Each structure stands twice: as C-alpha cells, then as structure tokens.
CSV table of C-alpha atoms and ligand atoms in Angstrom, one decimal:
chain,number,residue,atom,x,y,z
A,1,UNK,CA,47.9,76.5,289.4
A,2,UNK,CA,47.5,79.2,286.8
A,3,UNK,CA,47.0,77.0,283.8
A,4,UNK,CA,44.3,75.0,285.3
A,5,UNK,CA,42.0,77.4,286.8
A,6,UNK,CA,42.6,80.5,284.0
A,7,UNK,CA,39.3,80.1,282.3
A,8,UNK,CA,37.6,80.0,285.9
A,9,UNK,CA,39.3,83.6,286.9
A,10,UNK,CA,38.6,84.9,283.5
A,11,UNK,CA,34.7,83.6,283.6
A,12,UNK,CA,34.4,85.4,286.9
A,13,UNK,CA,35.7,88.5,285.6
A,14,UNK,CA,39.7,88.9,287.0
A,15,UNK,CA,42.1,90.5,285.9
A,16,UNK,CA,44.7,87.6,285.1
A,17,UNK,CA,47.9,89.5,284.4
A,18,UNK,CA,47.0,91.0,288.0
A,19,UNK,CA,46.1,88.6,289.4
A,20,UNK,CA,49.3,86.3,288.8
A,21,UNK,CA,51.3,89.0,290.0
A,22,UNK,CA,49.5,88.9,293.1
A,23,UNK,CA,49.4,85.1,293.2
A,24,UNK,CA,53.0,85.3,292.8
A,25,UNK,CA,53.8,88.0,295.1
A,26,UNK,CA,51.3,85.6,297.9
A,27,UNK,CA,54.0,82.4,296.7
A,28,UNK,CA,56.9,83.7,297.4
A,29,UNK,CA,56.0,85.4,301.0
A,30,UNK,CA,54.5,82.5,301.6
A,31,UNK,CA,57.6,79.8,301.1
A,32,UNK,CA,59.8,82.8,302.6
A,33,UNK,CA,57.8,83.0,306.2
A,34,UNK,CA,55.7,79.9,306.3
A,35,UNK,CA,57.7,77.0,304.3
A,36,UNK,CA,61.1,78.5,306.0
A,37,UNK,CA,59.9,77.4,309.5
A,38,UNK,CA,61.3,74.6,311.2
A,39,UNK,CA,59.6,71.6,313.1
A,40,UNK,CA,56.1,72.3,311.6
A,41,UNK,CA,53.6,69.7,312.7
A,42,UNK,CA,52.5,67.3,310.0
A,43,UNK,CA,48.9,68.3,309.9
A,44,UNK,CA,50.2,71.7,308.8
A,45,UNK,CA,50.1,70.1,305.2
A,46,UNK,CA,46.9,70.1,305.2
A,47,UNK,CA,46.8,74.5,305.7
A,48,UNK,CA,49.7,74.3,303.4
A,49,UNK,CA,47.4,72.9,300.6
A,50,UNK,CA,44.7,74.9,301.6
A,51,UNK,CA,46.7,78.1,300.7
A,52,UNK,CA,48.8,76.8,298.1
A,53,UNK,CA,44.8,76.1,296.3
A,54,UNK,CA,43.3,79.4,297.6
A,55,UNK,CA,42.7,81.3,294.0
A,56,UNK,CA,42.0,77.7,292.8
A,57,UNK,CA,40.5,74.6,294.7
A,58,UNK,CA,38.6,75.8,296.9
A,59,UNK,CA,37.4,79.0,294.1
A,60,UNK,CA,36.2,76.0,292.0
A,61,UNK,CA,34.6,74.3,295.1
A,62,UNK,CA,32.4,77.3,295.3
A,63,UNK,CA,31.7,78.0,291.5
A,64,UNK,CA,30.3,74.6,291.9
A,65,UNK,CA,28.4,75.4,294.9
A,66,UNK,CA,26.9,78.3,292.5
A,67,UNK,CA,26.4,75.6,289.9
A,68,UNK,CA,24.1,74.0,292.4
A,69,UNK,CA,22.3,77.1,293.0
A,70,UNK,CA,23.7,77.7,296.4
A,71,UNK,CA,24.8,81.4,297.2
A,72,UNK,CA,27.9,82.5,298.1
A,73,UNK,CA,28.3,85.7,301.0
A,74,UNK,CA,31.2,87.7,301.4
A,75,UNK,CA,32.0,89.5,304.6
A,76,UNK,CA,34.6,91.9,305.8
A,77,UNK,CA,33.6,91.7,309.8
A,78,UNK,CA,33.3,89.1,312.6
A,79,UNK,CA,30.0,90.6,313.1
A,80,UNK,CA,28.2,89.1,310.3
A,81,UNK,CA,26.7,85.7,311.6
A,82,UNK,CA,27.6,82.7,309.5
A,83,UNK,CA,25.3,80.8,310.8
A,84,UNK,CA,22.4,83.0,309.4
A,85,UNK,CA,24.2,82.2,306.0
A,86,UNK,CA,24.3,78.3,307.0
A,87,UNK,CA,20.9,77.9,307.9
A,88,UNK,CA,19.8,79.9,304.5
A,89,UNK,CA,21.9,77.1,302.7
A,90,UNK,CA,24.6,80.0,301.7
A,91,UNK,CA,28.4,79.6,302.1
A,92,UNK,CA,30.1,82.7,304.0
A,93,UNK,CA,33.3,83.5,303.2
A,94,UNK,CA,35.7,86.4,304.9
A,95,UNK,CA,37.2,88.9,302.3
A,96,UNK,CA,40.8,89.1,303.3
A,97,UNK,CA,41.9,92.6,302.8
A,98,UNK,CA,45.8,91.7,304.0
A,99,UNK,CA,47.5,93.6,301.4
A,100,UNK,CA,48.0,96.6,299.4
A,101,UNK,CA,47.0,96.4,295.6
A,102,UNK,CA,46.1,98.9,293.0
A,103,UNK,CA,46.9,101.8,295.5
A,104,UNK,CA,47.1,104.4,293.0
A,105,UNK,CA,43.8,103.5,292.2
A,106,UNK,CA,42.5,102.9,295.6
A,107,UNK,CA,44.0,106.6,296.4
A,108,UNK,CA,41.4,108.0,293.7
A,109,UNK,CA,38.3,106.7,296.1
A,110,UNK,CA,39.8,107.1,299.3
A,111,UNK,CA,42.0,109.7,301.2
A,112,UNK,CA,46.1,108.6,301.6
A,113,UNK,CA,45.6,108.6,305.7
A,114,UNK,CA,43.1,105.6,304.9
A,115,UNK,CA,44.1,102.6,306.7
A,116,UNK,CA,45.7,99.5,305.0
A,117,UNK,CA,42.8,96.9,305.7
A,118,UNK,CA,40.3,99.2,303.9
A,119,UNK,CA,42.5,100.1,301.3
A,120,UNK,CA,43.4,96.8,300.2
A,121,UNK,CA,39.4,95.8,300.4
A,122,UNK,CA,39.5,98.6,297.3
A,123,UNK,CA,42.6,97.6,295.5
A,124,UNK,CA,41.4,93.9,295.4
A,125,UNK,CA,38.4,95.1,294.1
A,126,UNK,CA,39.6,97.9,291.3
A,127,UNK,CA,42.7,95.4,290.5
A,128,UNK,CA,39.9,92.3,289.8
A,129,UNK,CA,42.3,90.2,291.3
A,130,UNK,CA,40.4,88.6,294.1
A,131,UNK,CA,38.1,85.3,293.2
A,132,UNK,CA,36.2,85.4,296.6
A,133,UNK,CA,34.8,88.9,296.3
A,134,UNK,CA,34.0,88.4,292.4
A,135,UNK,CA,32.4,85.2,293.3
A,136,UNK,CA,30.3,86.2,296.0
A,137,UNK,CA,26.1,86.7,295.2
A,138,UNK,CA,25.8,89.4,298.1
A,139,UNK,CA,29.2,91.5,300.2
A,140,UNK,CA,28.5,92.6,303.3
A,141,UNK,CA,29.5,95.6,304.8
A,142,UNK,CA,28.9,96.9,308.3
A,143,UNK,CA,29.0,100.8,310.1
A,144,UNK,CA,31.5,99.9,312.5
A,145,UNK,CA,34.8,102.4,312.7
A,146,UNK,CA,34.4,105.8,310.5
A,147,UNK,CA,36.8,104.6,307.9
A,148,UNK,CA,34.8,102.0,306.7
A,149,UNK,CA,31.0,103.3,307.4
A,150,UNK,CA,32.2,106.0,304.8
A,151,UNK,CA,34.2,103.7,302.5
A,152,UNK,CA,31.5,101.4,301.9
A,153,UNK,CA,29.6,104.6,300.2
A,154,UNK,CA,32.4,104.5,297.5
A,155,UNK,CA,32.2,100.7,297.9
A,156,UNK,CA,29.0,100.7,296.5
A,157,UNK,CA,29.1,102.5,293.3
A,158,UNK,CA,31.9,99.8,292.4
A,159,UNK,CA,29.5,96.8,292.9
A,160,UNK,CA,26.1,96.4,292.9
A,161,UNK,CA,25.6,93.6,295.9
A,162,UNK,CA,26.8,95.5,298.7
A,163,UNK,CA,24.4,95.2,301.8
A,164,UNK,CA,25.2,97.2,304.9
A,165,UNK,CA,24.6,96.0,308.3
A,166,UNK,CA,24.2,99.1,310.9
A,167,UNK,CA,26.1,97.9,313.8
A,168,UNK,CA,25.9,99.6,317.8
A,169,UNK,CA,28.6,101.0,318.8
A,170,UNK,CA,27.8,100.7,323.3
A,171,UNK,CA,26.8,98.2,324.8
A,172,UNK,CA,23.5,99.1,326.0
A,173,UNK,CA,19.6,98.0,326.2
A,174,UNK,CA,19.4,99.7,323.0
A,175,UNK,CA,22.4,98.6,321.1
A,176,UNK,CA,21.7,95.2,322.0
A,177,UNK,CA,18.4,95.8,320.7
A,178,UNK,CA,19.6,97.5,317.3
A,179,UNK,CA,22.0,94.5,316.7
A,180,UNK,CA,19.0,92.0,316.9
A,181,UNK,CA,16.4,94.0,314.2
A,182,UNK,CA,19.6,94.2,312.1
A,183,UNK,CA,20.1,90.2,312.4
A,184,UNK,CA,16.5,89.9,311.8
A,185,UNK,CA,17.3,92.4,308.4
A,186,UNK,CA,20.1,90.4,307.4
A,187,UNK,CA,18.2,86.9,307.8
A,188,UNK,CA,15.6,88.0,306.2
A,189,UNK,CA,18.0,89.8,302.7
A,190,UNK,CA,19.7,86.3,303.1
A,191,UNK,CA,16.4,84.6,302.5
A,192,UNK,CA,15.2,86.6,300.0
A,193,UNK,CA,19.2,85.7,298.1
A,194,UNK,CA,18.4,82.4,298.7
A,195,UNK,CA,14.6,82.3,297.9
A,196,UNK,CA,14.7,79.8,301.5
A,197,UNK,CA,13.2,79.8,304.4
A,198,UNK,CA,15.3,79.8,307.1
A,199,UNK,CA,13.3,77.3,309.8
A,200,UNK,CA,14.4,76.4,313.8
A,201,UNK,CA,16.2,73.3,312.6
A,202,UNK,CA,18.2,74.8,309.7
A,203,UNK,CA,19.4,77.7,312.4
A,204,UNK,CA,19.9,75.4,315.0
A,205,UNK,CA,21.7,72.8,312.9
A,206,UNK,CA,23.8,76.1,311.4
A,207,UNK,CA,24.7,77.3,315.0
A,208,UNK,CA,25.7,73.8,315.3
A,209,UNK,CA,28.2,73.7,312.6
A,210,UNK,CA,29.8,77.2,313.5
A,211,UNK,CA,30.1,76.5,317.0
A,212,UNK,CA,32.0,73.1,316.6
A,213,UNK,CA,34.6,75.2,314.0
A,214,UNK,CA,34.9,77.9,317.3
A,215,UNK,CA,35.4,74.7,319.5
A,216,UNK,CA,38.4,73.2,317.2
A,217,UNK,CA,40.0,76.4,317.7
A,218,UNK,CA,39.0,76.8,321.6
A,219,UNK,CA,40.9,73.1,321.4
A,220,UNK,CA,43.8,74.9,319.4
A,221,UNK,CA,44.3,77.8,322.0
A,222,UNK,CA,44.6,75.4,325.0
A,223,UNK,CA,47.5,73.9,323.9
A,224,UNK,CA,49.6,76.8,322.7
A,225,UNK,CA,49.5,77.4,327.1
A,226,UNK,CA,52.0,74.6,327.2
A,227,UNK,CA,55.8,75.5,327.6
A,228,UNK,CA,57.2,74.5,325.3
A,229,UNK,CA,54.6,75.4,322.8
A,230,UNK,CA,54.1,72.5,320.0
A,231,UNK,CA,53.3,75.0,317.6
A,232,UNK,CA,54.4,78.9,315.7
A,233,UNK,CA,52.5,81.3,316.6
A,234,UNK,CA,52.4,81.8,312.8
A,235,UNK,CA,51.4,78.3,312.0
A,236,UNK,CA,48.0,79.1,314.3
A,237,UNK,CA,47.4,82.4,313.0
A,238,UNK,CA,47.2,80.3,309.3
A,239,UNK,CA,44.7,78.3,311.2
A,240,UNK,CA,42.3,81.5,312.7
A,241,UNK,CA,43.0,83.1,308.6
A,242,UNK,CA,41.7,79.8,307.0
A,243,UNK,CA,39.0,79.4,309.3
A,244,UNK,CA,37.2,82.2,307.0
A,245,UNK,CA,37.3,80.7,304.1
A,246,UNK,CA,37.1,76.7,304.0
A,247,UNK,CA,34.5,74.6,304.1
A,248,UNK,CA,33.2,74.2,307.7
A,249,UNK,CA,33.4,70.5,308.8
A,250,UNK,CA,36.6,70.3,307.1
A,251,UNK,CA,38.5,72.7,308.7
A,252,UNK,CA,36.8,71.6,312.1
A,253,UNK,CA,38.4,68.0,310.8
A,254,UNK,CA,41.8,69.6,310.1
A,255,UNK,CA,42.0,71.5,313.5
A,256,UNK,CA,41.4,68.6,315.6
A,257,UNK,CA,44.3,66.3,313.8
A,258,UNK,CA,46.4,68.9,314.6
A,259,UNK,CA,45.7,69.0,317.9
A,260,UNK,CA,45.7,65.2,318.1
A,261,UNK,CA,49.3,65.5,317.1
A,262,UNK,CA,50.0,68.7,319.1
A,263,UNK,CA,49.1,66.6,322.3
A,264,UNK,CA,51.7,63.9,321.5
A,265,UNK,CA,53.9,66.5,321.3
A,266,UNK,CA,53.2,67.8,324.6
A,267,UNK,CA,53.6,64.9,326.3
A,268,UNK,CA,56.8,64.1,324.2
A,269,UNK,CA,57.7,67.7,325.6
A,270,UNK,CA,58.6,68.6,321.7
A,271,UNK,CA,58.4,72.1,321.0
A,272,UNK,CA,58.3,74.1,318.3
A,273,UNK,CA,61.2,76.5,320.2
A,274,UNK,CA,62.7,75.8,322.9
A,275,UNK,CA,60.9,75.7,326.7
A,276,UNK,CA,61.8,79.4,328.1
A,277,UNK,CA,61.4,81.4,325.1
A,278,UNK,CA,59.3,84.2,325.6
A,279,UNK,CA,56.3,84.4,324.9
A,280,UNK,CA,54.3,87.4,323.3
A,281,UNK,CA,50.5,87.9,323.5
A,282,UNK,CA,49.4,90.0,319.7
A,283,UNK,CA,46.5,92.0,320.6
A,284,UNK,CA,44.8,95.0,318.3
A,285,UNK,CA,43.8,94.9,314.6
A,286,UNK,CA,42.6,91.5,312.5
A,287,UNK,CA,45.4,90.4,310.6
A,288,UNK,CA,44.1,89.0,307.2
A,289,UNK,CA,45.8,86.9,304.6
A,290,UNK,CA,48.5,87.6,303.8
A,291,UNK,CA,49.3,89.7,306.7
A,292,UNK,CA,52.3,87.7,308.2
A,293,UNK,CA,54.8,90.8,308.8
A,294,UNK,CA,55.0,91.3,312.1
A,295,UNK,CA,54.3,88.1,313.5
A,296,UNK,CA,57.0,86.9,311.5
A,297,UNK,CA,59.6,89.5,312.7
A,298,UNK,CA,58.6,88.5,316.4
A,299,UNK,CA,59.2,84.9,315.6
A,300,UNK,CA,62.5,85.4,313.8
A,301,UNK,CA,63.6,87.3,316.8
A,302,UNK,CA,63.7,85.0,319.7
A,303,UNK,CA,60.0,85.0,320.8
A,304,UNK,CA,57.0,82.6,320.2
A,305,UNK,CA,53.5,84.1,319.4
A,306,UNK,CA,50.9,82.5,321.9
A,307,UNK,CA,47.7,84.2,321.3
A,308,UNK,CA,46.1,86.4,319.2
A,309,UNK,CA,43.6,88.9,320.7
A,310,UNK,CA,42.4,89.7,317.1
A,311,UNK,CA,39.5,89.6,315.4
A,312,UNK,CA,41.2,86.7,313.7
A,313,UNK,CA,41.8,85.0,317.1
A,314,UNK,CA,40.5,85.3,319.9
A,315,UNK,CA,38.1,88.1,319.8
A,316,UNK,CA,36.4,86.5,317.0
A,317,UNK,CA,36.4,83.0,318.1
A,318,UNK,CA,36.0,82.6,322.1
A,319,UNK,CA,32.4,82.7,322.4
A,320,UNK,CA,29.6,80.4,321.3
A,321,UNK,CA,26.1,80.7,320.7
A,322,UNK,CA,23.7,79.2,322.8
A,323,UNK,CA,22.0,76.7,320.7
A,324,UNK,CA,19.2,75.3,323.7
A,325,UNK,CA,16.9,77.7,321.5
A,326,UNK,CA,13.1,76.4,320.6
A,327,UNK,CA,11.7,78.8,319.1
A,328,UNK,CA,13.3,81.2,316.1
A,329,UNK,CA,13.0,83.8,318.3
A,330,UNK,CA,15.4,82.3,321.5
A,331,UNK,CA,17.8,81.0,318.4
A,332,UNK,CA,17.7,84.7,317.3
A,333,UNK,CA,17.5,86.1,320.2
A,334,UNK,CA,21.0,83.4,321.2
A,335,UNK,CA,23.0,84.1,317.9
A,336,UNK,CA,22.3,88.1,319.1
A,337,UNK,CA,23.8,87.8,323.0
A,338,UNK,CA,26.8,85.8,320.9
A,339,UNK,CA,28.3,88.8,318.6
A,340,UNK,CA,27.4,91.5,321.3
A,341,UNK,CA,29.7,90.3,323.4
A,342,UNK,CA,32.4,91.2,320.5
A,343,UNK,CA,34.8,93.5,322.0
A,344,UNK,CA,36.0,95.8,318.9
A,345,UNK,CA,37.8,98.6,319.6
A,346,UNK,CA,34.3,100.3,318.1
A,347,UNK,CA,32.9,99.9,321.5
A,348,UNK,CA,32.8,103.0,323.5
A,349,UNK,CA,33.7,102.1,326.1
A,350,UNK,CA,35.4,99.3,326.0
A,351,UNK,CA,36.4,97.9,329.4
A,352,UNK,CA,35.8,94.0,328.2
A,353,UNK,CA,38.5,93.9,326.1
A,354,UNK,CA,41.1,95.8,328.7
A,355,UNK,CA,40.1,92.7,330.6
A,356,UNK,CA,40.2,90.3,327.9
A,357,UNK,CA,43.9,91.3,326.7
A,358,UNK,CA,45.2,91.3,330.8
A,359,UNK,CA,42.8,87.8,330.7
A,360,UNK,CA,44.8,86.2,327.8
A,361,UNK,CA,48.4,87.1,328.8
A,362,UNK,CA,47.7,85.4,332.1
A,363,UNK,CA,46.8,82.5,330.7
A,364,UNK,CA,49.0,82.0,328.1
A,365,UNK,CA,51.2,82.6,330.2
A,366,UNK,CA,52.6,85.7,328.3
A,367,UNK,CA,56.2,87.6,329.0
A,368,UNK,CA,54.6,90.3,326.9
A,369,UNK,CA,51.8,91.8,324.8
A,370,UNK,CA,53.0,93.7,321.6
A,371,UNK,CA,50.2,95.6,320.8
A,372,UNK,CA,49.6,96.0,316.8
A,373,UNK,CA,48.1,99.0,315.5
A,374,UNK,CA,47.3,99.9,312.1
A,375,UNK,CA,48.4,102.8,311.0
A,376,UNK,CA,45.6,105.4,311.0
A,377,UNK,CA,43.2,102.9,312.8
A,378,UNK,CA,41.8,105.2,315.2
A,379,UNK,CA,39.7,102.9,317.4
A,380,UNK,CA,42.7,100.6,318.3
A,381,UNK,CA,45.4,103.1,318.0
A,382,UNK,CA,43.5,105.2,320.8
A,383,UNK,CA,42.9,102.1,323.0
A,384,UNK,CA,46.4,100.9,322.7
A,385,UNK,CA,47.5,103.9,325.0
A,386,UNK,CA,45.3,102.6,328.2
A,387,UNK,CA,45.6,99.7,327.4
A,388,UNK,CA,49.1,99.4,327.7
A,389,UNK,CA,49.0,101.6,330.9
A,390,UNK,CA,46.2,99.2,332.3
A,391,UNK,CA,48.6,96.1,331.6
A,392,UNK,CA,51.9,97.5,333.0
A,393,UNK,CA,50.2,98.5,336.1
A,394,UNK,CA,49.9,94.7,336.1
A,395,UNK,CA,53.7,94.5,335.2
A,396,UNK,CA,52.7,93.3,332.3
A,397,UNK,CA,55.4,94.5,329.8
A,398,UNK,CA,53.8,96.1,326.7
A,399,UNK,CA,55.0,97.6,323.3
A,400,UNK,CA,52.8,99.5,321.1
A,401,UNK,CA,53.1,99.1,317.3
A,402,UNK,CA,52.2,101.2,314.6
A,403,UNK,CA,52.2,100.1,311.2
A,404,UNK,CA,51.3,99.1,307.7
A,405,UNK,CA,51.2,96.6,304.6
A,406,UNK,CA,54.3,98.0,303.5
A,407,UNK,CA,57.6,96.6,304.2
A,408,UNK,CA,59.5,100.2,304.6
A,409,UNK,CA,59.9,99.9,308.1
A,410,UNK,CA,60.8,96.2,308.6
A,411,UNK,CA,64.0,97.0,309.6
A,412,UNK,CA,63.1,99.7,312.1
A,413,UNK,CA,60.3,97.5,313.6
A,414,UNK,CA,62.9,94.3,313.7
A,415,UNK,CA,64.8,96.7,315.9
A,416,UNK,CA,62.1,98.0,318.1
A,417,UNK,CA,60.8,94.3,318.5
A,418,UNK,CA,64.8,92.7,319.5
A,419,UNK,CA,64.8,94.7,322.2
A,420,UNK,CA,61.9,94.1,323.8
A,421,UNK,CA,62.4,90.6,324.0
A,422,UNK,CA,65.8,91.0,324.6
A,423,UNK,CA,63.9,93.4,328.0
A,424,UNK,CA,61.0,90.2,328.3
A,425,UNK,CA,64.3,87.6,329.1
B,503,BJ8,S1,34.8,93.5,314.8
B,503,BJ8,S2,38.1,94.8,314.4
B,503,BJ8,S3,36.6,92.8,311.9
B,503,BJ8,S4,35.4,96.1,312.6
B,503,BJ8,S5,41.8,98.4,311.1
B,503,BJ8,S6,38.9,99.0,309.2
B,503,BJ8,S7,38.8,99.3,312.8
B,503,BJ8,S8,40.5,101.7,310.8
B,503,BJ8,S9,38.8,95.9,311.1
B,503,BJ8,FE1,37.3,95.0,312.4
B,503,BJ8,FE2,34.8,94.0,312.6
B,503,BJ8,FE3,35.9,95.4,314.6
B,503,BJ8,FE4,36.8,93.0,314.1
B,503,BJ8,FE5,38.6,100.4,310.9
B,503,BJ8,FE6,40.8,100.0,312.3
B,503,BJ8,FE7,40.9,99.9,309.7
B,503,BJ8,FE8,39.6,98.0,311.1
C-alpha cells in the first residue's frame, strides 16, 4: 500500500516514516489475531479489505469527497449525531484512538495516570500518523468524563478545528434539554462548514441512512444468540469498528451478506466453535481499532465473545431514531430522545446500563460477563464494582478487568481469563 498512496499521506501532512511503522505494527497484529482464525465466514473478505485499505482506499475515497467540496467530520464519541453530518452533505468519520503512539510526547500534554484511549487520541495526533484526523475539515470533541473535558483544552492548541460539544451528564428535564440546544449548535457549526442548509428531507433522508447501518448490525447481533455461534466474537467486533469509518450504504450492504451467509450457517448448525463453548458477554470501555487484546485472549482460551456492551457495540448501536418527524423540530427533537438514551458510564446515575449489561447476558445467552476497564477510566472502573455485584446477585458470573494498550500484562491477564472459563464450564 505505501507506494501507492505516499504522495496522498505526505499532501495531508503525515509523518511517513511514522506512519509506516504504525501501518506495519497495525499488519502484523492484524494477520496475527484476525488472519490466524479459523472458519471465518466468506463475507469477512470484504472487512478484510476494508482494513487492509484503511490508511489508503478509503483515505483516497474521502480526499475525493474533499475534491468535490464535501466536508469531512471527525468524532471521538457515540454522541455526535451522524445524521446531522449526513443531512449537511458531510461524511462522519470515528477517530480510533486504539493504540499507544508517540507517548513520550503525549506525556508532555497529559499527566502518566491518563487513560490509554485519550492518550492515543494525542499520540496519533503529535506522531502525524493518522489520515482520518489530518483529513478531517472540523474534530469534534465532547465534555463527557474529566479526562477528556480537560484534554480537549490541550487538544486544541494542537489543531485549529476542534469544536466541543457540552454534553449532560443525568438524565433529567434539563439535561435532555441541554443535549438538544447543543444538537441545535452543532447543526447549525455543521451548516455554516458546509455553507448548506440542512432542510426536513435532507435530516429525514440522513436519519434514514444511519438507522438502516444500526439495523444491519441489530441483524448481526441476533444471530450471534445462536449456539453454536456462526461467527468470532472478534470477527463482529471488526464489524461494530468499521462501522465508523466506511461509507454508509456499503457497510449496511456488507453486514447483511454476512448475515445472509451467517443464517445458512445456522441452519447448517456450522459454528465458528464448537456448540457448548462458553460464552462471554464484554461490557465497559469502546474498544477502537486496533484494540483486539483482550478479546483475542478470551477467544484463544476456550470461550466465544457474543456481545459487546461497548460503545462500539451495543451501547452505541441498539437504538434508532424515530424518523415519523414533519417538521425540523420533531426530527430534532427525535435525533435528541435517540442519543439520551446512551448509557455511558458518564451518567450519574446510571441504572440503564446495570439493566442493559444483566439484559444482554440473558439474551445472548451468556456463561459470563468479563467486564473491561481501562486503566484509569474512572466512570467505568467505579461502575464495574456494582455492577458486577448487581450481576452475581443474578448468578451471573463476572470478572473485572483492568488494563491497557500495552502488552505487559498479557500473560497475567491470559491467566486470570483461563480460569474463569475454566469456573464458567
Ligand atoms: S459515550 S464511553 S465514546 S465518552 S475510557 S475517555 S470514559 S477515561 S470513551 Fe466514551 Fe462517548 Fe461515553 Fe462512549 Fe474517559 Fe474512560 Fe478514557 Fe473513555
């Protein structure tokens, strides 16, 4: 890939020697945990070459896209509504922040006891090494856990299109309230990006789009409840990363072949492990590209992942907007109820997702829940503890993990994680 697309990453201003470490380091973990895996289903080509062309096709598809004189939006939340991106002709793209780079540098802006998805947000950013957020007309950032609200001041002196979206933090009257005038900010700083006018068809059309990419997945989800599951828990978790990046009717495409093929496999009863493996619901922190680690230690230990309560799962993708709107205000008003009902761990407090986690493993039919917890994440850290009191009071079997980007503690995790399966059988 590097040959081909240099003059692209050097027009928008990365780093190459950088970034071909990175791109190599991304190769290799990728042919180690993804290519390694046995009985893939065939439409996993298609993810395959999505990632394999991440720095490169699909960069090039939005350079293009610039070329036309159509924005580009990064985003580092679930919270910021693609479909006010959509209607404003815009593409939205998520900004991984799934690995550590440039952490001497990063530890010059932030302090060490930072946690690993903000850090990595900086390194990709200090290293140049990352075509998304160099190619993006507007990054938004949002006040959601302290780490962050703070971060993006330092953020901002690195780049001059960083936007900040205020976000509630209890689900009141109020909050609800505060989350809609800052939709109705953000739509209007997207139109002003975009010199258009967002109109009732262009939202309603948007909402459209969006909620037909959640549906694929809702599609996805249903089958992993089958026994024996027709696909990895890693091979879906490629499918909630990529849904942040590609273009939206194509990955809606993509995720309904697979499915096509994952229901011949269920009625072929063809697994991707055998029936009876346990089966571990992942709930806590967004995993981003390429944050594989521990998912790929569960699944190289004898279990199979079958959801993900994660902002890069569930939490971000079970609900749909509304889209019987009229009038820009119901539309608005829709897109609003939608993202409130977001359960992140910055809600205080936070019953919804106590239920949602005990909700999932029941029907997924989960042995287990391993909770993941980045280290010093307070939000999910803290609820981990009730949470996995709430769930055993339902004998729900629950281990709490704490960890990083780093791969220090693989060993000891691998441990920790063989026997509690070896406890689920
Ligand atoms: S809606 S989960 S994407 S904020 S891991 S940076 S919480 S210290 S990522 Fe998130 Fe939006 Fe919530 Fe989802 Fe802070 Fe924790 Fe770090 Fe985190």
């Amino acid at each position: 890939m590097s040959n081909t697309y240099e003059s692209m990453w050097l027009e928008l201003g990365l780093n190459l020697d950088a970034h071909n470490s990175l791109l190599e380091v991304l190769g290799k973990g990728y042919t180690d945990i993804y290519l390694s895996q046995k009985d893939r289903p065939e439409g996993m080509g298609y993810f395959d070459f999505v990632m394999s062309e991440v720095h490169g096709l699909r960069i090039k598809e939005l350079v293009e896209e610039k070329k036309q004189g159509r924005k580009i939006i990064g985003s580092y939340c679930v919270f910021v509504p693609e479909e006010i991106a959509l209607a404003a002709n815009a593409t939205l793209v998520g900004l991984c922040s799934g690995a550590d780079f440039a952490l001497e540098e990063v530890e010059k802006y932030l302090p060490r006891n930072t946690c690993a998805l903000i850090k990595s947000a900086f390194g990709f950013k200090l290293g140049q090494v990352c075509p998304y957020l160099e190619a993006a007309d507007m990054v938004v950032g949002e006040n959601t856990c302290d780490g962050k609200k703070k971060a993006y001041e330092s953020l901002g002196t690195l780049m001059d299109n960083l936007y900040v979206m205020d976000l509630p933090q209890m689900k009141s009257g109020r909050s609800r309230d505060l989350l809609r005038s800052e939709y109705d900010r953000f739509k209007l700083a997207v139109e002003k990006l975009t010199g258009i006018a967002i109109t009732q068809d262009s939202l309603k059309q948007a909402i459209g789009i969006v909620n037909a990419k959640r549906s694929a997945l809702h599609r996805l989800n249903q089958l992993r409840k089958s026994d024996p599951v027709p696909i990895s828990g890693l091979d879906a978790l490629l499918a909630n990363q990529v849904f942040f990046y590609d273009n939206p009717a194509r990955f809606t495409e993509s995720v309904h072949k697979i499915c096509d093929e994952l229901e011949k496999r269920i009625d072929a009863k063809k697994g991707v492990v055998p029936e009876k493996t346990p089966r571990i619901l992942i709930s806590g922190c967004p995993m981003a590209v390429p944050n594989w680690k521990l998912p790929w230690i569960i699944e190289t230990s004898g279990a199979v992942i079958v959801g993900e309560e994660s902002c890069v799962g569930e939490r971000g993708t079970r609900n749909l907007t509304r889209d019987s709107g009229t009038t820009m205000d119901e539309l608005m008003d829709a897109i609003t109820d939608r993202y409130f009902d977001v359960d992140c761990a910055i809600f205080t407090p936070n019953q919804d997702r106590m239920d949602h986690v005990e909700e999932m493993a029941n029907a997924y039919g989960a042995d287990g829940v391993v909770h993941y917890g980045l280290q010093f994440c307070q939000p999910y850290m803290m609820e981990a503890i009730p949470l996995e009191k709430a769930l055993e009071e339902k004998d729900i079997p629950c281990l709490r993990i704490e960890t990083d980007y780093g791969m220090e503690d693989l060993g000891q995790l691998k441990t920790r994680i063989e026997a509690f399966i070896e406890q689920l059988k």
